[in-house]
Amino acid sequence: MINEFDTIAAIATAVSNAGIGIIRISGGESMRILGEVFEPYNKKEVSLLESHRVYYGNIKDGETVIDECIVIIMKAPHSYTREDVVEIDCHGGVSVVYRVLNLVLKHGARPAEPGEFTKRAFLNGRIDLSQAEAVMDLIESRNELARRNSVAQLKGGLSDKIKKIREEVLYQVAYIESALDDPEHISLDGYGDTLYPRVEEWADETRKMLSSYDDGRYIAEGIRTCIVGKPNAGKSSFLNALLGEERAIVTEIAGTTRDTLEESVTIDGITLNIIDTAGIRDTEDTVEKIGVEKARREIENADIILYVADTSVPLSSEDFDILDQIRGRKKMFLLNKSDVSQAESNAGNTGEAGQSKAQRSGQSGEDQPKFRGNFEQAAACIREYAEEDEPVIAISAKYHQGIDDFITELKKMMFHGKIDANQEMYITNARHKKALDKALSSFQCVKESIENGMPEDFFTIDLMNAYEKLGLITGEAVEEDLVNEIFSRFCTGK
Ligand code: GDP
């Protein structure tokens, strides 16, 4: 059933000087308006032009030619909105696209609200709400994995799962209700035993979707990554190595990274939103104090903490303070400046500060550990701090060594080593997560009612609750306000 709406128009492409700019029109008046502003080179009557064809001609305001363009006609219901849609591809200059848009508005279209084309696709039943949200996620996707996940959702990957559970739930509710209405013919004896495994299946499926949310959020929004370490440990250098360019300030003066600095970097399809914190340490400098405070907060909010140690000098109380602060958080340990120890090792440096315990006690011989100075000391110390599943990786930020190892370990840690948006649907939307959480607790309630031998009409109340909550995802049970709120976050012209 197609809703009747007025005809809307908007610039669908980015408004800047570009090769092409597209003005999109949707609604019952689209073809009339096109007829008034477009003159095809084949001189045909616009009303006779065929759907799903491309026509070349002039956009004209009266006798004035505004631009030479290509027009695409997609008649209802075979269009994005299921209404008559016309796209005018003109030259991409800012003044050209505005001039064409204004002409279309002058002939009776009204400016489209943000997301209004997609909203119509939803209201006219072409896509459901989770697919509409996938359209927005697709536009905003920041990496390849996020894009693939959005496309899977747009194709109905999530909707299909939800619809299947909802259909099965509704069938059971209908069965219970008919039995309650007609107890002589339909018996509910032992029905709880039949229903229980079904509810377990739905709960498992829901739980599975929920468990993908963290991975989904990391994919869609990026991993909130906090780099910590004492001043001069090489945090900025590591950030620069990741970014592949010199964007952060690299300096040898302690404490110059005064505030936190946020960068986003995508490597192997994983987006890291990196916060390079000020060196966390006690300081009297007011400006630096603010930065240090902020760094402490960032540690609390981070998805993962990267602790960078300077292994060219012995670990100090500053390191141990930081290590204490990050205890219990998800983290990786980066033993930086490993190139220094390597150089020392090659040169056979035997300076007192870098000597191993064996060397200081005067031992010597073939079985003595190869001299690695501070590196070995720092590594041993840090391994004691690291939990079993927390990687300790030797890197050289300066010479870009160990970055691959870091990425491999990061993937293992954040995505359990397997990220493949082709095979799994990740839940990326907080609204969907909330609905799934509620559906899951309703399923739990049904299970409890069965376990406690409650009457069957108790089952239906909770089953219907789960049914409705799942319906929120696909948009079958949403309030108009929520629909408006969701589409208002879209860009204009989509
Ligand atoms: P931050 O204060 O932790 O951000 O440290 P920086 O990144 O500013 O680095 C401090 C100093 O250590 C700079 O002189 C860097 O060039 C140097 N540095 C950083 N990483 C390495 C490394 O892997 N090897 C060596 N040899 N020097 C490094």
Short mmCIF file of C-alpha atoms and ligand atoms in Angstrom, two decimals:
data_model
loop_
_atom_site.label_atom_id
_atom_site.label_comp_id
_atom_site.label_asym_id
_atom_site.label_seq_id
_atom_site.Cartn_x
_atom_site.Cartn_y
_atom_site.Cartn_z
CA MET A 1 0.00 0.00 0.00
CA ILE A 2 1.60 3.21 -1.15
CA ASN A 3 1.15 6.26 1.05
CA GLU A 4 0.19 9.52 -0.63
CA PHE A 5 2.81 12.19 -0.08
CA ASP A 6 3.63 15.51 -1.69
CA THR A 7 6.50 15.65 -4.13
CA ILE A 8 9.93 16.30 -2.65
CA ALA A 9 13.27 17.29 -4.13
CA ALA A 10 16.85 17.58 -2.89
CA ILE A 11 20.43 17.67 -4.04
CA ALA A 12 21.56 14.06 -3.59
CA THR A 13 25.29 14.58 -4.10
CA ALA A 14 27.81 16.49 -1.99
CA VAL A 15 27.52 20.20 -2.66
CA SER A 16 30.93 21.17 -3.96
CA ASN A 17 32.51 21.56 -7.35
CA ALA A 18 32.45 18.10 -8.84
CA GLY A 19 32.00 16.26 -12.12
CA ILE A 20 28.32 15.57 -11.62
CA GLY A 21 25.61 16.83 -9.28
CA ILE A 22 22.33 14.96 -8.86
CA ILE A 23 18.95 16.48 -8.07
CA ARG A 24 16.48 13.85 -6.95
CA ILE A 25 12.69 14.23 -7.12
CA SER A 26 10.14 11.80 -5.64
CA GLY A 27 6.36 11.83 -5.59
CA GLY A 28 3.29 11.89 -7.78
CA GLU A 29 4.19 15.24 -9.39
CA SER A 30 7.70 14.24 -10.43
CA MET A 31 6.87 13.60 -14.09
CA ARG A 32 4.76 16.76 -14.41
CA ILE A 33 7.57 18.85 -12.95
CA LEU A 34 10.11 17.16 -15.22
CA GLY A 35 7.89 17.96 -18.21
CA GLU A 36 8.02 21.64 -17.28
CA VAL A 37 11.79 21.89 -16.84
CA PHE A 38 13.30 19.30 -19.19
CA GLU A 39 13.56 19.22 -22.95
CA PRO A 40 14.92 15.91 -24.25
CA TYR A 41 17.04 16.04 -27.42
CA ASN A 42 14.74 13.47 -29.01
CA LYS A 43 11.95 16.11 -28.67
CA LYS A 44 9.58 13.53 -27.20
CA GLU A 45 6.75 14.53 -24.87
CA VAL A 46 8.16 13.96 -21.32
CA SER A 47 4.96 12.22 -20.21
CA LEU A 48 5.65 9.59 -22.90
CA LEU A 49 9.21 8.87 -21.76
CA GLU A 50 9.69 5.33 -20.51
CA SER A 51 10.61 4.23 -17.04
CA HIS A 52 14.11 2.96 -16.30
CA ARG A 53 15.58 4.77 -19.27
CA VAL A 54 18.15 7.55 -19.42
CA TYR A 55 17.44 10.68 -21.48
CA TYR A 56 19.79 13.38 -22.63
CA GLY A 57 18.62 16.99 -22.96
CA ASN A 58 18.46 20.48 -21.50
CA ILE A 59 17.12 21.77 -18.22
CA LYS A 60 15.36 25.02 -19.08
CA ASP A 61 13.83 27.84 -17.10
CA GLY A 62 11.42 29.16 -19.73
CA GLU A 63 13.63 29.71 -22.74
CA THR A 64 16.86 29.91 -20.73
CA VAL A 65 19.02 26.81 -20.78
CA ILE A 66 20.30 26.17 -17.25
CA ASP A 67 22.43 23.11 -18.02
CA GLU A 68 22.85 20.18 -20.29
CA CYS A 69 22.02 17.02 -18.41
CA ILE A 70 21.00 13.40 -18.24
CA VAL A 71 17.69 12.44 -16.70
CA ILE A 72 16.83 9.04 -15.21
CA ILE A 73 13.18 8.11 -14.82
CA MET A 74 12.07 5.43 -12.35
CA LYS A 75 8.31 5.13 -12.19
CA ALA A 76 6.38 3.77 -9.20
CA PRO A 77 6.54 1.22 -7.74
CA HIS A 78 9.95 0.25 -9.12
CA SER A 79 11.97 2.98 -7.48
CA TYR A 80 13.86 3.69 -4.24
CA THR A 81 10.79 5.26 -2.62
CA ARG A 82 8.19 3.22 -4.55
CA GLU A 83 6.96 6.57 -5.89
CA ASP A 84 7.76 8.17 -9.26
CA VAL A 85 11.40 9.17 -8.95
CA VAL A 86 13.37 11.38 -11.32
CA GLU A 87 17.09 12.02 -11.06
CA ILE A 88 18.62 14.91 -12.92
CA ASP A 89 22.37 14.50 -13.46
CA CYS A 90 23.74 17.92 -14.21
CA HIS A 91 27.22 19.40 -14.00
CA GLY A 92 28.48 19.38 -10.44
CA GLY A 93 29.06 23.08 -9.86
CA VAL A 94 27.54 24.47 -6.67
CA SER A 95 25.59 27.20 -8.49
CA VAL A 96 24.37 24.76 -11.18
CA VAL A 97 22.89 22.25 -8.74
CA TYR A 98 21.22 24.97 -6.65
CA ARG A 99 19.80 26.62 -9.79
CA VAL A 100 18.30 23.29 -10.95
CA LEU A 101 16.96 22.50 -7.47
CA ASN A 102 15.36 25.93 -7.15
CA LEU A 103 13.76 25.53 -10.56
CA VAL A 104 12.25 22.18 -9.53
CA LEU A 105 10.98 23.74 -6.28
CA LYS A 106 9.50 26.65 -8.25
CA HIS A 107 7.50 24.14 -10.26
CA GLY A 108 5.87 22.65 -7.19
CA ALA A 109 8.20 20.28 -5.35
CA ARG A 110 9.05 20.97 -1.73
CA PRO A 111 12.53 20.61 -0.23
CA ALA A 112 13.03 17.11 1.21
CA GLU A 113 13.72 16.68 4.91
CA PRO A 114 16.90 14.77 5.88
CA GLY A 115 16.40 11.07 5.10
CA GLU A 116 12.94 11.64 3.64
CA PHE A 117 13.51 9.53 0.52
CA THR A 118 14.54 6.55 2.66
CA LYS A 119 11.70 7.26 5.09
CA ARG A 120 9.28 6.93 2.19
CA ALA A 121 10.93 3.67 1.16
CA PHE A 122 10.24 2.49 4.73
CA LEU A 123 6.68 3.86 4.98
CA ASN A 124 5.83 2.44 1.57
CA GLY A 125 7.05 -0.98 2.71
CA ARG A 126 10.01 -1.36 0.37
CA ILE A 127 12.49 -1.75 3.23
CA ASP A 128 12.06 -2.20 6.97
CA LEU A 129 13.51 0.00 9.65
CA SER A 130 16.69 -2.00 10.22
CA GLN A 131 17.36 -1.84 6.47
CA ALA A 132 16.76 1.91 6.47
CA GLU A 133 19.26 2.21 9.32
CA ALA A 134 21.68 0.10 7.30
CA VAL A 135 21.47 2.69 4.52
CA MET A 136 22.69 5.34 6.93
CA ASP A 137 25.36 3.04 8.37
CA LEU A 138 26.52 2.27 4.84
CA ILE A 139 26.94 5.95 4.03
CA GLU A 140 28.79 6.48 7.28
CA SER A 141 30.87 3.28 7.16
CA ARG A 142 34.46 4.02 8.00
CA ASN A 143 36.09 0.83 6.87
CA GLU A 144 35.61 -2.20 4.66
CA LEU A 145 34.20 -4.40 7.42
CA ALA A 146 31.63 -1.81 8.43
CA ARG A 147 30.61 -1.42 4.79
CA ARG A 148 30.19 -5.17 4.32
CA ASN A 149 28.15 -5.46 7.51
CA SER A 150 25.87 -2.58 6.46
CA VAL A 151 25.29 -4.16 3.06
CA ALA A 152 24.42 -7.49 4.71
CA GLN A 153 21.93 -5.69 6.94
CA LEU A 154 20.55 -3.73 4.00
CA LYS A 155 19.97 -6.97 2.14
CA GLY A 156 17.82 -8.10 5.04
CA GLY A 157 20.34 -10.26 6.95
CA LEU A 158 19.13 -9.00 10.31
CA SER A 159 15.47 -8.54 9.32
CA ASP A 160 15.22 -12.15 8.14
CA LYS A 161 16.48 -13.50 11.46
CA ILE A 162 14.11 -11.28 13.42
CA LYS A 163 11.14 -12.04 11.19
CA LYS A 164 11.73 -15.78 11.50
CA ILE A 165 11.72 -15.69 15.31
CA ARG A 166 8.68 -13.40 15.36
CA GLU A 167 6.69 -15.71 13.06
CA GLU A 168 7.48 -18.73 15.21
CA VAL A 169 6.60 -16.86 18.42
CA LEU A 170 3.32 -15.67 16.97
CA TYR A 171 2.44 -19.19 15.89
CA GLN A 172 2.90 -20.46 19.45
CA VAL A 173 0.89 -17.57 20.92
CA ALA A 174 -1.93 -18.22 18.47
CA TYR A 175 -1.87 -21.90 19.36
CA ILE A 176 -2.07 -21.24 23.11
CA GLU A 177 -4.87 -18.73 22.65
CA SER A 178 -6.92 -21.04 20.45
CA ALA A 179 -6.46 -23.82 22.97
CA LEU A 180 -7.56 -21.55 25.81
CA ASP A 181 -10.63 -20.55 23.76
CA ASP A 182 -11.47 -24.09 22.78
CA PRO A 183 -10.20 -26.41 25.52
CA GLU A 184 -12.47 -29.26 24.39
CA HIS A 185 -10.74 -29.65 21.08
CA ILE A 186 -7.20 -28.41 21.68
CA SER A 187 -5.31 -29.72 24.69
CA LEU A 188 -2.47 -27.90 26.37
CA ASP A 189 -1.43 -30.91 28.43
CA GLY A 190 2.34 -31.06 28.63
CA TYR A 191 2.54 -28.05 26.33
CA GLY A 192 5.21 -26.42 28.46
CA ASP A 193 7.57 -29.29 27.60
CA THR A 194 6.99 -28.70 23.88
CA LEU A 195 7.38 -24.96 24.15
CA TYR A 196 10.46 -24.94 26.38
CA PRO A 197 13.05 -26.07 23.78
CA ARG A 198 11.59 -23.62 21.25
CA VAL A 199 11.98 -20.74 23.70
CA GLU A 200 15.52 -21.87 24.40
CA GLU A 201 16.28 -21.76 20.68
CA TRP A 202 14.91 -18.22 20.34
CA ALA A 203 16.80 -17.12 23.44
CA ASP A 204 20.03 -18.64 22.07
CA GLU A 205 19.57 -16.96 18.72
CA THR A 206 18.90 -13.64 20.45
CA ARG A 207 21.90 -14.11 22.72
CA LYS A 208 24.07 -14.83 19.70
CA MET A 209 23.01 -11.61 18.05
CA LEU A 210 23.63 -9.71 21.28
CA SER A 211 27.09 -11.20 21.69
CA SER A 212 28.09 -9.76 18.32
CA TYR A 213 27.38 -6.24 19.56
CA ASP A 214 30.84 -5.48 20.97
CA ASP A 215 32.54 -6.70 17.80
CA GLY A 216 29.91 -4.85 15.78
CA ARG A 217 30.53 -1.64 17.65
CA TYR A 218 34.29 -1.98 17.20
CA ILE A 219 33.74 -2.53 13.47
CA ALA A 220 31.30 0.30 12.97
CA GLU A 221 32.64 2.96 15.29
CA GLY A 222 36.23 1.91 15.71
CA ILE A 223 38.08 0.69 18.79
CA ARG A 224 38.59 3.34 21.43
CA THR A 225 42.30 2.97 21.99
CA CYS A 226 44.24 4.74 24.68
CA ILE A 227 48.03 4.97 24.44
CA VAL A 228 49.73 5.37 27.80
CA GLY A 229 53.28 5.42 29.00
CA LYS A 230 55.69 7.76 30.69
CA PRO A 231 56.94 10.86 28.83
CA ASN A 232 59.43 9.99 26.08
CA ALA A 233 58.41 6.34 26.00
CA GLY A 234 57.55 6.80 22.32
CA LYS A 235 53.75 7.11 22.40
CA SER A 236 53.60 9.82 19.74
CA SER A 237 56.16 7.97 17.64
CA PHE A 238 54.04 4.83 17.84
CA LEU A 239 50.98 6.82 16.85
CA ASN A 240 52.90 8.27 13.93
CA ALA A 241 54.10 4.85 12.90
CA LEU A 242 50.47 3.71 12.85
CA LEU A 243 49.25 6.70 10.98
CA GLY A 244 52.06 6.26 8.51
CA GLU A 245 52.63 9.95 8.56
CA GLU A 246 54.05 12.56 10.88
CA ARG A 247 50.83 13.98 12.25
CA ALA A 248 51.52 14.04 15.97
CA ILE A 249 54.34 16.04 17.42
CA VAL A 250 57.39 13.94 18.10
CA THR A 251 59.68 15.56 20.59
CA GLU A 252 62.39 14.72 23.06
CA ILE A 253 61.18 17.30 25.60
CA ALA A 254 59.21 15.54 28.32
CA GLY A 255 55.60 16.56 28.85
CA THR A 256 54.92 18.41 25.59
CA THR A 257 51.99 16.22 24.65
CA ARG A 258 50.02 18.17 27.19
CA ASP A 259 46.48 17.40 26.26
CA THR A 260 45.08 14.29 24.70
CA LEU A 261 45.20 14.07 20.95
CA GLU A 262 42.73 11.96 19.04
CA GLU A 263 43.44 10.33 15.71
CA SER A 264 41.60 7.75 13.75
CA VAL A 265 43.50 5.19 11.76
CA THR A 266 42.23 2.24 9.78
CA ILE A 267 44.53 -0.73 9.28
CA ASP A 268 43.44 -4.04 7.73
CA GLY A 269 39.82 -2.94 7.93
CA ILE A 270 40.04 -2.17 11.64
CA THR A 271 39.51 1.40 12.75
CA LEU A 272 41.35 2.56 15.84
CA ASN A 273 40.26 5.80 17.43
CA ILE A 274 43.48 6.58 19.19
CA ILE A 275 43.90 8.81 22.16
CA ASP A 276 47.51 9.70 22.75
CA THR A 277 47.49 10.85 26.35
CA ALA A 278 49.73 13.22 28.16
CA GLY A 279 52.38 11.39 30.13
CA ILE A 280 50.61 10.24 33.24
CA ARG A 281 52.66 11.39 36.18
CA ASP A 282 52.51 13.72 39.14
CA THR A 283 53.08 17.26 38.03
CA GLU A 284 52.76 20.78 39.40
CA ASP A 285 52.17 22.36 35.98
CA THR A 286 48.47 23.36 35.85
CA VAL A 287 47.98 22.86 32.12
CA GLU A 288 49.72 19.53 32.26
CA LYS A 289 47.63 18.55 35.29
CA ILE A 290 44.43 18.94 33.26
CA GLY A 291 45.87 16.72 30.57
CA VAL A 292 46.91 14.11 33.12
CA GLU A 293 43.42 14.13 34.65
CA LYS A 294 41.89 13.71 31.23
CA ALA A 295 44.22 10.82 30.49
CA ARG A 296 43.01 9.06 33.63
CA ARG A 297 39.42 9.42 32.42
CA GLU A 298 40.34 8.13 28.97
CA ILE A 299 41.78 5.01 30.58
CA GLU A 300 38.40 4.37 32.17
CA ASN A 301 36.53 4.74 28.85
CA ALA A 302 38.92 2.97 26.51
CA ASP A 303 38.11 -0.35 24.82
CA ILE A 304 41.79 -1.21 24.90
CA ILE A 305 44.88 0.35 26.46
CA LEU A 306 48.26 0.26 24.77
CA TYR A 307 51.00 0.62 27.31
CA VAL A 308 54.23 1.82 25.73
CA ALA A 309 57.42 1.15 27.69
CA ASP A 310 60.77 2.75 26.96
CA THR A 311 63.10 -0.23 27.11
CA SER A 312 66.21 1.84 26.47
CA VAL A 313 66.17 2.90 30.11
CA PRO A 314 65.27 0.92 33.22
CA LEU A 315 61.60 0.94 34.20
CA SER A 316 60.98 3.62 36.80
CA SER A 317 58.40 4.38 39.45
CA GLU A 318 56.46 6.32 36.79
CA ASP A 319 56.07 3.10 34.82
CA PHE A 320 54.94 1.18 37.86
CA ASP A 321 52.39 3.89 38.71
CA ILE A 322 50.90 3.61 35.25
CA LEU A 323 50.97 -0.18 35.31
CA ASP A 324 49.03 -0.04 38.57
CA GLN A 325 46.51 2.34 37.10
CA ILE A 326 45.75 0.15 34.12
CA ARG A 327 45.48 -3.06 36.09
CA GLY A 328 42.26 -4.91 35.31
CA ARG A 329 41.72 -3.14 31.98
CA LYS A 330 41.97 -4.79 28.57
CA LYS A 331 45.48 -3.98 27.40
CA MET A 332 48.55 -4.73 25.34
CA PHE A 333 52.16 -4.07 26.31
CA LEU A 334 54.47 -2.57 23.73
CA LEU A 335 58.17 -2.83 24.53
CA ASN A 336 59.37 0.14 22.55
CA LYS A 337 62.86 1.13 21.42
CA SER A 338 63.77 -2.53 20.99
CA ASP A 339 66.17 -1.25 18.30
CA VAL A 340 68.34 0.33 21.00
CA SER A 341 68.85 -2.93 22.86
CA GLN A 342 69.51 -4.62 19.56
CA ALA A 343 72.18 -2.05 18.73
CA GLU A 344 73.70 -2.37 22.20
CA SER A 345 73.62 -6.09 21.91
CA ASN A 346 75.38 -6.01 18.57
CA ALA A 347 77.99 -3.56 19.87
CA GLY A 348 78.59 -5.67 22.99
CA ASN A 349 77.85 -2.72 25.24
CA THR A 350 78.60 -3.57 28.87
CA GLY A 351 77.62 -0.35 30.60
CA GLU A 352 76.69 -0.78 34.29
CA ALA A 353 73.08 0.45 33.93
CA GLY A 354 72.33 -2.11 31.27
CA GLN A 355 74.06 -5.11 32.81
CA SER A 356 72.15 -8.24 33.58
CA LYS A 357 72.11 -9.63 37.10
CA ALA A 358 74.50 -12.38 36.03
CA GLN A 359 76.96 -9.88 34.62
CA ARG A 360 76.81 -7.64 37.70
CA SER A 361 77.55 -10.60 39.95
CA GLY A 362 80.66 -11.30 37.91
CA GLN A 363 79.48 -14.53 36.27
CA SER A 364 80.56 -15.30 32.77
CA GLY A 365 80.57 -18.21 30.34
CA GLU A 366 78.78 -19.69 27.33
CA ASP A 367 75.41 -20.27 29.06
CA GLN A 368 75.15 -16.69 30.23
CA PRO A 369 72.09 -14.93 28.69
CA LYS A 370 73.01 -12.86 25.68
CA PHE A 371 73.36 -9.26 26.79
CA ARG A 372 70.18 -7.32 26.03
CA GLY A 373 70.52 -4.69 28.75
CA ASN A 374 67.41 -2.90 29.86
CA PHE A 375 65.26 -4.61 27.30
CA GLU A 376 65.34 -7.99 29.03
CA GLN A 377 64.85 -6.40 32.43
CA ALA A 378 61.87 -4.36 31.24
CA ALA A 379 60.39 -7.31 29.36
CA ALA A 380 60.64 -9.61 32.38
CA CYS A 381 59.12 -6.98 34.64
CA ILE A 382 56.24 -6.31 32.31
CA ARG A 383 55.51 -9.97 31.68
CA GLU A 384 54.93 -10.23 35.42
CA TYR A 385 52.29 -7.53 35.14
CA ALA A 386 50.63 -8.98 32.04
CA GLU A 387 47.73 -11.35 32.39
CA GLU A 388 48.02 -14.60 30.47
CA ASP A 389 45.98 -13.42 27.49
CA GLU A 390 47.60 -9.98 27.28
CA PRO A 391 50.20 -9.67 24.52
CA VAL A 392 53.68 -8.30 25.22
CA ILE A 393 55.22 -7.18 21.92
CA ALA A 394 58.65 -5.83 21.11
CA ILE A 395 58.41 -2.84 18.79
CA SER A 396 60.46 0.01 17.49
CA ALA A 397 58.14 2.93 16.85
CA LYS A 398 60.98 4.91 15.35
CA TYR A 399 61.94 2.26 12.80
CA HIS A 400 58.38 0.95 12.29
CA GLN A 401 59.23 -2.53 13.55
CA GLY A 402 56.71 -4.84 15.23
CA ILE A 403 53.68 -3.01 13.82
CA ASP A 404 52.47 -6.13 11.98
CA ASP A 405 52.76 -8.19 15.16
CA PHE A 406 50.82 -5.53 16.96
CA ILE A 407 47.97 -5.62 14.42
CA THR A 408 47.83 -9.43 14.47
CA GLU A 409 47.65 -9.50 18.26
CA LEU A 410 45.10 -6.70 18.29
CA LYS A 411 42.81 -8.63 15.96
CA LYS A 412 43.14 -11.70 18.14
CA MET A 413 42.37 -9.74 21.23
CA MET A 414 39.47 -7.64 19.98
CA PHE A 415 37.82 -10.02 17.54
CA HIS A 416 38.95 -13.38 18.88
CA GLY A 417 41.04 -13.66 15.72
CA LYS A 418 38.01 -14.01 13.46
CA ILE A 419 36.35 -11.09 11.79
CA ASP A 420 34.43 -11.86 8.70
CA ALA A 421 31.43 -9.71 7.98
CA ASN A 422 30.53 -12.06 5.13
CA GLN A 423 29.68 -14.88 7.46
CA GLU A 424 28.33 -13.16 10.53
CA MET A 425 25.86 -10.38 10.97
CA TYR A 426 27.13 -8.01 13.58
CA ILE A 427 24.74 -5.95 15.65
CA THR A 428 26.06 -2.40 15.41
CA ASN A 429 23.09 -0.34 16.48
CA ALA A 430 22.46 0.49 20.16
CA ARG A 431 18.70 0.64 19.47
CA HIS A 432 18.75 -2.93 18.18
CA LYS A 433 20.81 -4.08 21.14
CA LYS A 434 18.28 -2.60 23.57
CA ALA A 435 15.38 -4.33 21.82
CA LEU A 436 17.25 -7.65 21.77
CA ASP A 437 18.10 -7.34 25.47
CA LYS A 438 14.42 -6.85 26.29
CA ALA A 439 13.32 -9.70 24.04
CA LEU A 440 15.86 -11.98 25.72
CA SER A 441 14.58 -11.18 29.20
CA SER A 442 11.01 -11.90 28.03
CA PHE A 443 12.16 -15.29 26.74
CA GLN A 444 13.82 -15.94 30.13
CA CYS A 445 10.50 -15.10 31.82
CA VAL A 446 8.69 -17.63 29.65
CA LYS A 447 11.24 -20.29 30.58
CA GLU A 448 10.80 -19.50 34.27
CA SER A 449 7.01 -19.66 33.97
CA ILE A 450 7.28 -23.09 32.35
CA GLU A 451 9.75 -24.28 35.01
CA ASN A 452 7.43 -23.07 37.76
CA GLY A 453 4.36 -24.72 36.22
CA MET A 454 2.54 -21.42 35.71
CA PRO A 455 -0.72 -21.34 33.69
CA GLU A 456 -0.31 -21.05 29.91
CA ASP A 457 -1.68 -17.52 29.61
CA PHE A 458 1.43 -16.38 31.48
CA PHE A 459 3.51 -17.70 28.59
CA THR A 460 1.60 -15.66 26.06
CA ILE A 461 2.10 -12.36 27.88
CA ASP A 462 5.88 -12.71 27.82
CA LEU A 463 5.94 -14.19 24.34
CA MET A 464 3.97 -11.21 23.08
CA ASN A 465 6.43 -8.89 24.86
CA ALA A 466 9.33 -10.54 23.06
CA TYR A 467 7.40 -10.36 19.78
CA GLU A 468 6.86 -6.63 20.19
CA LYS A 469 10.42 -5.87 21.23
CA LEU A 470 11.80 -7.72 18.21
CA GLY A 471 9.31 -5.79 16.08
CA LEU A 472 10.97 -2.56 17.19
CA ILE A 473 14.06 -3.58 15.21
CA THR A 474 12.26 -4.07 11.93
CA GLY A 475 9.97 -1.12 12.63
CA GLU A 476 6.73 -3.05 12.83
CA ALA A 477 5.91 -1.71 16.25
CA VAL A 478 7.50 1.71 16.42
CA GLU A 479 6.03 5.07 17.34
CA GLU A 480 6.03 7.82 14.74
CA ASP A 481 8.29 9.96 16.94
CA LEU A 482 10.99 7.31 16.89
CA VAL A 483 10.72 6.95 13.12
CA ASN A 484 11.09 10.72 12.73
CA GLU A 485 14.00 10.74 15.13
CA ILE A 486 15.82 7.99 13.25
CA PHE A 487 15.40 9.61 9.84
CA SER A 488 16.33 13.06 11.08
CA ARG A 489 19.86 11.70 11.52
CA PHE A 490 20.15 11.00 7.79
CA CYS A 491 21.66 13.41 5.34
CA THR A 492 19.45 15.44 3.05
CA GLY A 493 18.85 13.83 -0.34
CA LYS A 494 19.07 10.24 1.02
P1 GDP B 1 56.19 10.32 23.98
O1 GDP B 1 56.54 11.40 24.93
O2 GDP B 1 55.90 9.04 24.69
O3 GDP B 1 55.12 10.66 23.01
O4 GDP B 1 57.53 10.00 23.15
P2 GDP B 1 57.94 10.44 21.68
O5 GDP B 1 57.21 9.63 20.67
O6 GDP B 1 57.87 11.91 21.59
O7 GDP B 1 59.43 9.91 21.62
C1 GDP B 1 60.42 10.40 22.54
C2 GDP B 1 61.80 10.23 21.93
O8 GDP B 1 62.07 8.83 21.77
C3 GDP B 1 61.95 10.82 20.56
O9 GDP B 1 63.25 11.37 20.43
C4 GDP B 1 61.80 9.65 19.62
O10 GDP B 1 62.49 9.82 18.40
C5 GDP B 1 62.43 8.56 20.43
N1 GDP B 1 61.88 7.24 20.07
C6 GDP B 1 60.57 6.89 19.99
N2 GDP B 1 60.47 5.62 19.62
C7 GDP B 1 61.70 5.13 19.44
C8 GDP B 1 62.23 3.86 19.04
O11 GDP B 1 61.51 2.90 18.74
N3 GDP B 1 63.57 3.75 18.99
C9 GDP B 1 64.41 4.80 19.29
N4 GDP B 1 65.70 4.58 19.21
N5 GDP B 1 63.95 5.99 19.66
C10 GDP B 1 62.62 6.18 19.74
#
